[in-house]
PDB file of C-alpha atoms in Angstrom:
ATOM      1  CA  MET A 103      -0.056   0.002  -0.001  1.00 78.00           C
ATOM      2  CA  ALA A 104       1.743   3.155  -1.237  1.00 93.00           C
ATOM      3  CA  HIS A 105       1.890   6.165   1.007  1.00 96.00           C
ATOM      4  CA  VAL A 106       0.691   9.407  -0.761  1.00 97.00           C
ATOM      5  CA  LEU A 107       0.828  12.932   0.621  1.00 97.00           C
ATOM      6  CA  LEU A 108      -2.022  15.074  -0.688  1.00 97.00           C
ATOM      7  CA  ILE A 109      -1.343  18.824  -0.428  1.00 97.00           C
ATOM      8  CA  GLU A 110      -4.573  20.842  -1.121  1.00 96.00           C
ATOM      9  CA  ASP A 111      -6.022  23.863   0.687  1.00 95.00           C
ATOM     10  CA  ASP A 112      -9.582  23.503  -0.532  1.00 94.00           C
ATOM     11  CA  VAL A 113     -11.298  21.220   2.072  1.00 95.00           C
ATOM     12  CA  SER A 114     -13.956  19.738  -0.222  1.00 93.00           C
ATOM     13  CA  VAL A 115     -11.483  18.974  -2.924  1.00 91.00           C
ATOM     14  CA  ARG A 116      -8.989  17.513  -0.425  1.00 94.00           C
ATOM     15  CA  ASP A 117     -11.619  15.435   1.254  1.00 94.00           C
ATOM     16  CA  GLY A 118     -12.949  14.089  -2.017  1.00 93.00           C
ATOM     17  CA  MET A 119      -9.470  13.161  -3.383  1.00 93.00           C
ATOM     18  CA  GLU A 120      -8.510  11.563  -0.094  1.00 95.00           C
ATOM     19  CA  LEU A 121     -11.638   9.355  -0.199  1.00 94.00           C
ATOM     20  CA  VAL A 122     -10.919   8.321  -3.733  1.00 92.00           C
ATOM     21  CA  LEU A 123      -7.326   7.454  -3.049  1.00 94.00           C
ATOM     22  CA  ARG A 124      -8.176   5.442   0.090  1.00 95.00           C
ATOM     23  CA  ARG A 125     -10.766   3.536  -1.885  1.00 93.00           C
ATOM     24  CA  HIS A 126      -8.034   2.616  -4.319  1.00 92.00           C
ATOM     25  CA  GLY A 127      -5.907   1.252  -1.491  1.00 93.00           C
ATOM     26  CA  TYR A 128      -3.498   4.149  -0.851  1.00 95.00           C
ATOM     27  CA  ASP A 129      -2.376   5.210   2.578  1.00 96.00           C
ATOM     28  CA  VAL A 130      -3.054   8.982   2.538  1.00 96.00           C
ATOM     29  CA  ALA A 131      -1.568  11.871   4.603  1.00 96.00           C
ATOM     30  CA  THR A 132      -2.938  15.400   3.902  1.00 96.00           C
ATOM     31  CA  ALA A 133      -1.622  18.933   4.290  1.00 96.00           C
ATOM     32  CA  ALA A 134      -3.554  22.200   3.799  1.00 96.00           C
ATOM     33  CA  THR A 135      -0.501  24.439   3.281  1.00 96.00           C
ATOM     34  CA  GLY A 136       2.912  24.295   1.804  1.00 96.00           C
ATOM     35  CA  GLU A 137       4.443  24.941   5.134  1.00 96.00           C
ATOM     36  CA  ASP A 138       2.656  21.987   6.681  1.00 96.00           C
ATOM     37  CA  ALA A 139       3.700  19.732   3.784  1.00 96.00           C
ATOM     38  CA  LEU A 140       7.389  20.696   4.064  1.00 96.00           C
ATOM     39  CA  ALA A 141       7.352  20.152   7.829  1.00 95.00           C
ATOM     40  CA  LEU A 142       5.845  16.720   7.403  1.00 93.00           C
ATOM     41  CA  LEU A 143       8.343  15.719   4.786  1.00 93.00           C
ATOM     42  CA  ALA A 144      11.244  16.984   6.949  1.00 91.00           C
ATOM     43  CA  ASP A 145       9.992  14.866   9.857  1.00 90.00           C
ATOM     44  CA  PRO A 146      11.282  11.309  10.197  1.00 89.00           C
ATOM     45  CA  ALA A 147       7.714  10.121   9.458  1.00 81.00           C
ATOM     46  CA  GLY A 148       7.932  11.884   6.082  1.00 84.00           C
ATOM     47  CA  ALA A 149      10.355   9.245   4.968  1.00 87.00           C
ATOM     48  CA  ALA A 150       7.324   6.939   4.408  1.00 92.00           C
ATOM     49  CA  VAL A 151       5.853   9.266   1.723  1.00 95.00           C
ATOM     50  CA  GLU A 152       6.294   7.631  -1.711  1.00 95.00           C
ATOM     51  CA  LEU A 153       4.538  10.308  -3.765  1.00 96.00           C
ATOM     52  CA  ALA A 154       3.143  13.781  -3.354  1.00 97.00           C
ATOM     53  CA  VAL A 155       0.116  15.275  -5.091  1.00 97.00           C
ATOM     54  CA  LEU A 156       0.576  19.003  -4.961  1.00 97.00           C
ATOM     55  CA  ASP A 157      -1.843  21.802  -5.702  1.00 95.00           C
ATOM     56  CA  LEU A 158       0.011  24.778  -7.135  1.00 92.00           C
ATOM     57  CA  MET A 159      -2.202  27.488  -5.640  1.00 90.00           C
ATOM     58  CA  LEU A 160      -1.725  27.241  -1.930  1.00 94.00           C
ATOM     59  CA  PRO A 161      -1.845  29.951   0.704  1.00 91.00           C
ATOM     60  CA  GLY A 162       1.608  31.150   1.965  1.00 92.00           C
ATOM     61  CA  ILE A 163       4.249  29.048   0.292  1.00 95.00           C
ATOM     62  CA  ASP A 164       2.802  28.108  -3.061  1.00 95.00           C
ATOM     63  CA  GLY A 165       3.226  24.774  -4.898  1.00 95.00           C
ATOM     64  CA  PHE A 166       5.935  26.074  -7.084  1.00 95.00           C
ATOM     65  CA  GLU A 167       8.103  26.976  -4.015  1.00 96.00           C
ATOM     66  CA  VAL A 168       7.287  23.731  -2.172  1.00 96.00           C
ATOM     67  CA  CYS A 169       8.517  21.796  -5.232  1.00 96.00           C
ATOM     68  CA  ARG A 170      11.709  23.893  -5.508  1.00 96.00           C
ATOM     69  CA  ARG A 171      12.536  23.410  -1.824  1.00 96.00           C
ATOM     70  CA  LEU A 172      11.897  19.693  -2.064  1.00 94.00           C
ATOM     71  CA  ARG A 173      14.356  19.289  -5.016  1.00 94.00           C
ATOM     72  CA  ALA A 174      16.853  21.668  -3.362  1.00 93.00           C
ATOM     73  CA  SER A 175      16.863  19.501  -0.321  1.00 92.00           C
ATOM     74  CA  GLY A 176      17.757  16.445  -2.407  1.00 89.00           C
ATOM     75  CA  SER A 177      14.291  14.808  -2.151  1.00 91.00           C
ATOM     76  CA  THR A 178      13.515  12.479  -5.058  1.00 90.00           C
ATOM     77  CA  VAL A 179       9.832  11.942  -4.023  1.00 93.00           C
ATOM     78  CA  PRO A 180       7.710  11.964  -7.250  1.00 94.00           C
ATOM     79  CA  VAL A 181       5.454  14.968  -7.400  1.00 96.00           C
ATOM     80  CA  ILE A 182       2.220  15.233  -9.431  1.00 96.00           C
ATOM     81  CA  MET A 183       0.965  18.837  -9.514  1.00 94.00           C
ATOM     82  CA  LEU A 184      -2.568  19.979  -9.697  1.00 93.00           C
ATOM     83  CA  THR A 185      -3.247  22.894 -11.980  1.00 89.00           C
ATOM     84  CA  ALA A 186      -6.271  24.906 -13.129  1.00 81.00           C
ATOM     85  CA  ARG A 187      -7.472  24.268 -16.612  1.00 68.00           C
ATOM     86  CA  GLY A 188      -5.762  26.268 -19.343  1.00 64.00           C
ATOM     87  CA  ASP A 189      -2.879  27.638 -17.090  1.00 72.00           C
ATOM     88  CA  ASP A 190      -0.174  26.659 -19.521  1.00 83.00           C
ATOM     89  CA  THR A 191       2.339  29.117 -17.828  1.00 86.00           C
ATOM     90  CA  ASP A 192       1.750  27.454 -14.459  1.00 88.00           C
ATOM     91  CA  ILE A 193       2.246  24.042 -16.019  1.00 89.00           C
ATOM     92  CA  VAL A 194       5.679  25.003 -17.378  1.00 90.00           C
ATOM     93  CA  ARG A 195       6.718  26.752 -14.152  1.00 91.00           C
ATOM     94  CA  GLY A 196       5.693  23.703 -12.125  1.00 92.00           C
ATOM     95  CA  LEU A 197       7.605  21.295 -14.415  1.00 93.00           C
ATOM     96  CA  GLU A 198      10.678  23.564 -14.333  1.00 93.00           C
ATOM     97  CA  ALA A 199      10.416  23.615 -10.460  1.00 93.00           C
ATOM     98  CA  GLY A 200      10.818  19.793 -10.448  1.00 93.00           C
ATOM     99  CA  ALA A 201       7.330  18.284 -10.808  1.00 95.00           C
ATOM    100  CA  ASP A 202       7.178  14.898 -12.524  1.00 94.00           C
ATOM    101  CA  ASP A 203       3.764  15.148 -13.956  1.00 93.00           C
ATOM    102  CA  TYR A 204       0.576  17.154 -13.793  1.00 92.00           C
ATOM    103  CA  VAL A 205      -3.163  16.761 -13.895  1.00 91.00           C
ATOM    104  CA  VAL A 206      -5.710  19.425 -14.623  1.00 89.00           C
ATOM    105  CA  LYS A 207      -8.537  20.235 -12.151  1.00 87.00           C
ATOM    106  CA  PRO A 208     -11.222  19.116 -11.940  1.00 85.00           C
ATOM    107  CA  VAL A 209      -9.534  15.738 -12.227  1.00 87.00           C
ATOM    108  CA  THR A 210     -11.478  12.450 -12.571  1.00 88.00           C
ATOM    109  CA  ALA A 211     -10.656   9.654 -10.221  1.00 89.00           C
ATOM    110  CA  PRO A 212      -9.476   7.184 -13.028  1.00 89.00           C
ATOM    111  CA  VAL A 213      -7.021   9.737 -14.419  1.00 89.00           C
ATOM    112  CA  LEU A 214      -5.504  10.689 -11.016  1.00 91.00           C
ATOM    113  CA  GLU A 215      -5.174   7.114 -10.080  1.00 92.00           C
ATOM    114  CA  ALA A 216      -3.571   6.138 -13.414  1.00 91.00           C
ATOM    115  CA  ARG A 217      -1.078   9.018 -13.139  1.00 92.00           C
ATOM    116  CA  ILE A 218      -0.199   7.937  -9.601  1.00 94.00           C
ATOM    117  CA  ARG A 219       0.272   4.290 -10.565  1.00 92.00           C
ATOM    118  CA  ALA A 220       2.569   5.373 -13.505  1.00 91.00           C
ATOM    119  CA  ALA A 221       4.642   7.650 -11.270  1.00 91.00           C
ATOM    120  CA  LEU A 222       5.076   4.926  -8.656  1.00 92.00           C
ATOM    121  CA  ARG A 223       6.163   2.447 -11.286  1.00 88.00           C
ATOM    122  CA  ARG A 224       8.827   4.796 -12.496  1.00 84.00           C
ATOM    123  CA  ALA A 225      10.210   4.679  -8.901  1.00 81.00           C
ATOM    124  CA  GLU A 226      10.415   0.831  -8.911  1.00 76.00           C
ATOM    125  CA  PRO A 227      13.763  -0.910  -9.592  1.00 60.00           C
ATOM    126  CA  THR A 228      14.578  -1.663 -13.230  1.00 53.00           C
ATOM    127  CA  GLN A 229      16.215  -4.750 -14.662  1.00 48.00           C
ATOM    128  CA  ALA A 230      19.665  -5.248 -13.190  1.00 44.00           C
ATOM    129  CA  ALA A 231      22.750  -4.586 -15.288  1.00 48.00           C
ATOM    130  CA  ARG A 232      26.355  -3.742 -14.773  1.00 55.00           C
ATOM    131  CA  GLY A 233      27.438  -0.072 -14.211  1.00 69.00           C
ATOM    132  CA  GLU A 234      28.099   1.832 -17.360  1.00 82.00           C
ATOM    133  CA  ASP A 235      30.746   4.520 -17.753  1.00 87.00           C
ATOM    134  CA  HIS A 236      29.830   7.103 -20.348  1.00 89.00           C
ATOM    135  CA  ALA A 237      32.808   9.401 -20.468  1.00 87.00           C
ATOM    136  CA  GLY A 238      32.755  10.158 -16.741  1.00 89.00           C
ATOM    137  CA  LEU A 239      29.029   9.712 -16.236  1.00 93.00           C
ATOM    138  CA  VAL A 240      28.535   6.401 -14.463  1.00 93.00           C
ATOM    139  CA  ILE A 241      25.131   4.845 -14.562  1.00 93.00           C
ATOM    140  CA  ASP A 242      24.555   1.852 -12.281  1.00 90.00           C
ATOM    141  CA  ARG A 243      21.360   0.180 -13.511  1.00 86.00           C
ATOM    142  CA  ALA A 244      21.426  -2.460 -10.725  1.00 80.00           C
ATOM    143  CA  GLY A 245      21.894   0.032  -7.925  1.00 85.00           C
ATOM    144  CA  LEU A 246      19.805   2.819  -9.645  1.00 88.00           C
ATOM    145  CA  THR A 247      22.569   5.361  -8.968  1.00 91.00           C
ATOM    146  CA  VAL A 248      24.274   7.942 -11.118  1.00 94.00           C
ATOM    147  CA  ALA A 249      27.593   9.659 -10.454  1.00 94.00           C
ATOM    148  CA  LYS A 250      29.702  12.102 -12.394  1.00 92.00           C
ATOM    149  CA  ARG A 251      33.430  11.926 -12.054  1.00 88.00           C
ATOM    150  CA  GLY A 252      32.931  10.126  -8.649  1.00 88.00           C
ATOM    151  CA  THR A 253      30.302  12.530  -7.266  1.00 92.00           C
ATOM    152  CA  PRO A 254      26.798  11.028  -6.801  1.00 93.00           C
ATOM    153  CA  ILE A 255      23.974  12.745  -8.444  1.00 95.00           C
ATOM    154  CA  ALA A 256      20.412  12.495  -6.853  1.00 92.00           C
ATOM    155  CA  LEU A 257      17.720  12.103  -9.483  1.00 94.00           C
ATOM    156  CA  PRO A 258      13.952  11.841  -9.035  1.00 93.00           C
ATOM    157  CA  PRO A 259      12.465   8.709 -10.507  1.00 92.00           C
ATOM    158  CA  THR A 260      11.263  10.386 -13.615  1.00 94.00           C
ATOM    159  CA  GLU A 261      14.590  11.927 -14.421  1.00 96.00           C
ATOM    160  CA  LEU A 262      16.347   8.620 -13.669  1.00 95.00           C
ATOM    161  CA  ARG A 263      13.902   6.671 -15.853  1.00 94.00           C
ATOM    162  CA  LEU A 264      14.464   9.155 -18.720  1.00 96.00           C
ATOM    163  CA  LEU A 265      18.287   8.873 -18.365  1.00 96.00           C
ATOM    164  CA  LEU A 266      18.072   5.077 -18.212  1.00 94.00           C
ATOM    165  CA  GLU A 267      15.835   4.977 -21.328  1.00 95.00           C
ATOM    166  CA  LEU A 268      18.056   7.299 -23.408  1.00 96.00           C
ATOM    167  CA  SER A 269      21.337   5.765 -22.266  1.00 94.00           C
ATOM    168  CA  ALA A 270      20.206   2.202 -23.011  1.00 91.00           C
ATOM    169  CA  SER A 271      20.569   2.972 -26.746  1.00 92.00           C
ATOM    170  CA  PRO A 272      23.339   5.493 -27.248  1.00 91.00           C
ATOM    171  CA  ALA A 273      23.076   7.449 -30.542  1.00 90.00           C
ATOM    172  CA  HIS A 274      19.426   6.310 -31.042  1.00 94.00           C
ATOM    173  CA  VAL A 275      17.044   9.215 -31.605  1.00 96.00           C
ATOM    174  CA  PHE A 276      13.915   9.020 -29.460  1.00 96.00           C
ATOM    175  CA  SER A 277      10.833  11.102 -30.376  1.00 95.00           C
ATOM    176  CA  ARG A 278       9.057  12.909 -27.575  1.00 94.00           C
ATOM    177  CA  GLU A 279       6.093  10.658 -28.172  1.00 92.00           C
ATOM    178  CA  GLN A 280       8.187   7.562 -27.738  1.00 93.00           C
ATOM    179  CA  LEU A 281       9.663   8.904 -24.462  1.00 94.00           C
ATOM    180  CA  LEU A 282       6.188   9.848 -23.203  1.00 92.00           C
ATOM    181  CA  GLY A 283       5.053   6.242 -23.793  1.00 91.00           C
ATOM    182  CA  SER A 284       8.059   4.564 -22.293  1.00 92.00           C
ATOM    183  CA  VAL A 285       8.789   6.844 -19.382  1.00 93.00           C
ATOM    184  CA  TRP A 286       5.594   8.474 -18.460  1.00 91.00           C
ATOM    185  CA  GLU A 287       3.180   5.770 -19.952  1.00 86.00           C
ATOM    186  CA  HIS A 288       0.972   8.441 -21.307  1.00 75.00           C
ATOM    187  CA  GLY A 289       0.674   7.106 -24.861  1.00 63.00           C
ATOM    188  CA  PHE A 290      -1.208   9.513 -27.111  1.00 54.00           C
ATOM    189  CA  LEU A 291      -2.588  11.500 -24.164  1.00 59.00           C
ATOM    190  CA  GLY A 292       0.732  12.942 -23.187  1.00 66.00           C
ATOM    191  CA  ASP A 293       2.241  16.318 -23.305  1.00 83.00           C
ATOM    192  CA  SER A 294       5.687  16.921 -24.845  1.00 87.00           C
ATOM    193  CA  ARG A 295       6.341  19.686 -22.278  1.00 91.00           C
ATOM    194  CA  LEU A 296       6.747  16.878 -19.801  1.00 93.00           C
ATOM    195  CA  VAL A 297       9.726  15.541 -21.751  1.00 95.00           C
ATOM    196  CA  ASP A 298      11.308  18.947 -22.555  1.00 95.00           C
ATOM    197  CA  ALA A 299      11.138  19.996 -18.825  1.00 95.00           C
ATOM    198  CA  ALA A 300      12.604  16.724 -17.588  1.00 96.00           C
ATOM    199  CA  VAL A 301      15.397  16.918 -20.150  1.00 97.00           C
ATOM    200  CA  GLY A 302      16.092  20.491 -19.055  1.00 97.00           C
ATOM    201  CA  ARG A 303      16.213  19.505 -15.368  1.00 96.00           C
ATOM    202  CA  LEU A 304      18.413  16.451 -16.212  1.00 97.00           C
ATOM    203  CA  ARG A 305      20.918  18.546 -18.181  1.00 97.00           C
ATOM    204  CA  ALA A 306      21.298  20.974 -15.346  1.00 96.00           C
ATOM    205  CA  LYS A 307      22.458  18.139 -13.108  1.00 96.00           C
ATOM    206  CA  ILE A 308      24.680  15.992 -15.484  1.00 96.00           C
ATOM    207  CA  GLU A 309      25.995  18.412 -18.057  1.00 96.00           C
ATOM    208  CA  ASP A 310      29.113  20.680 -17.590  1.00 94.00           C
ATOM    209  CA  ILE A 311      27.403  23.355 -19.615  1.00 94.00           C
ATOM    210  CA  PRO A 312      23.639  22.660 -19.866  1.00 94.00           C
ATOM    211  CA  ALA A 313      23.364  25.182 -22.855  1.00 93.00           C
ATOM    212  CA  ARG A 314      25.924  22.988 -24.788  1.00 94.00           C
ATOM    213  CA  PRO A 315      24.812  19.465 -23.724  1.00 95.00           C
ATOM    214  CA  ARG A 316      27.238  16.696 -24.225  1.00 93.00           C
ATOM    215  CA  TYR A 317      25.279  13.773 -22.980  1.00 95.00           C
ATOM    216  CA  ILE A 318      21.617  14.561 -23.970  1.00 96.00           C
ATOM    217  CA  GLN A 319      21.527  16.102 -27.397  1.00 95.00           C
ATOM    218  CA  THR A 320      18.528  17.724 -29.223  1.00 96.00           C
ATOM    219  CA  VAL A 321      17.961  16.485 -32.748  1.00 94.00           C
ATOM    220  CA  ARG A 322      15.842  19.296 -34.122  1.00 93.00           C
ATOM    221  CA  GLY A 323      12.575  18.186 -35.557  1.00 91.00           C
ATOM    222  CA  PHE A 324      12.949  14.709 -34.232  1.00 94.00           C
ATOM    223  CA  GLY A 325      13.597  14.490 -30.446  1.00 96.00           C
ATOM    224  CA  TYR A 326      16.555  13.517 -28.192  1.00 97.00           C
ATOM    225  CA  ARG A 327      19.513  11.158 -28.233  1.00 96.00           C
ATOM    226  CA  PHE A 328      22.206  10.201 -25.762  1.00 96.00           C
ATOM    227  CA  GLY A 329      25.851  10.955 -26.417  1.00 87.00           C
ATOM    228  CA  PRO A 330      28.404  11.584 -25.207  1.00 76.00           C
ATOM    229  CA  VAL A 331      30.139  13.671 -27.807  1.00 61.00           C
TER     230      VAL A 331
END
């Protein structure tokens, strides 16, 4: 039974979503503010949280800042953000802050539960393989760790899955649609912004100069491929 943290200030929305998640077998903790959520996650009990569902529009510390602080602290907890319909700017900001996925409110129970299941699967161990050294970037598929020149790099599950997918076939060009299907499991209902934002976050962590990427290269008009060059 996965432990989910639901961060939503609207009581009726929070209660409804909590009921839905519990009916689907999740253990649910709730927080009404960003401050409460960060305090819970910083507490030893917060180690049990396996995924956070985060509303962007919170009183006090908003969802963007909650996500930024989580990632700055080294937390790799998957984050699914809740956003209002049509707020494309908020979606991009949330993804850049470190969210793994998003759903638009009002969200139906099947959609929310499917996104949670997909995010939790991304956090599961992958097939074991030996460590791979890609010009100083060492990817250990068995231990699910990444290090650059001996320095460990903490990656949230979505970014790790994306790196594993790309690096499994060096020089192969993946379209955004292919990556959405294999990493996010969205199929034709996905959003290419998820891929672009995750690539941007990943480059910021593994590249010497993110604006001139060596490991994850853009193939204009097609998608991405893994180097290094």
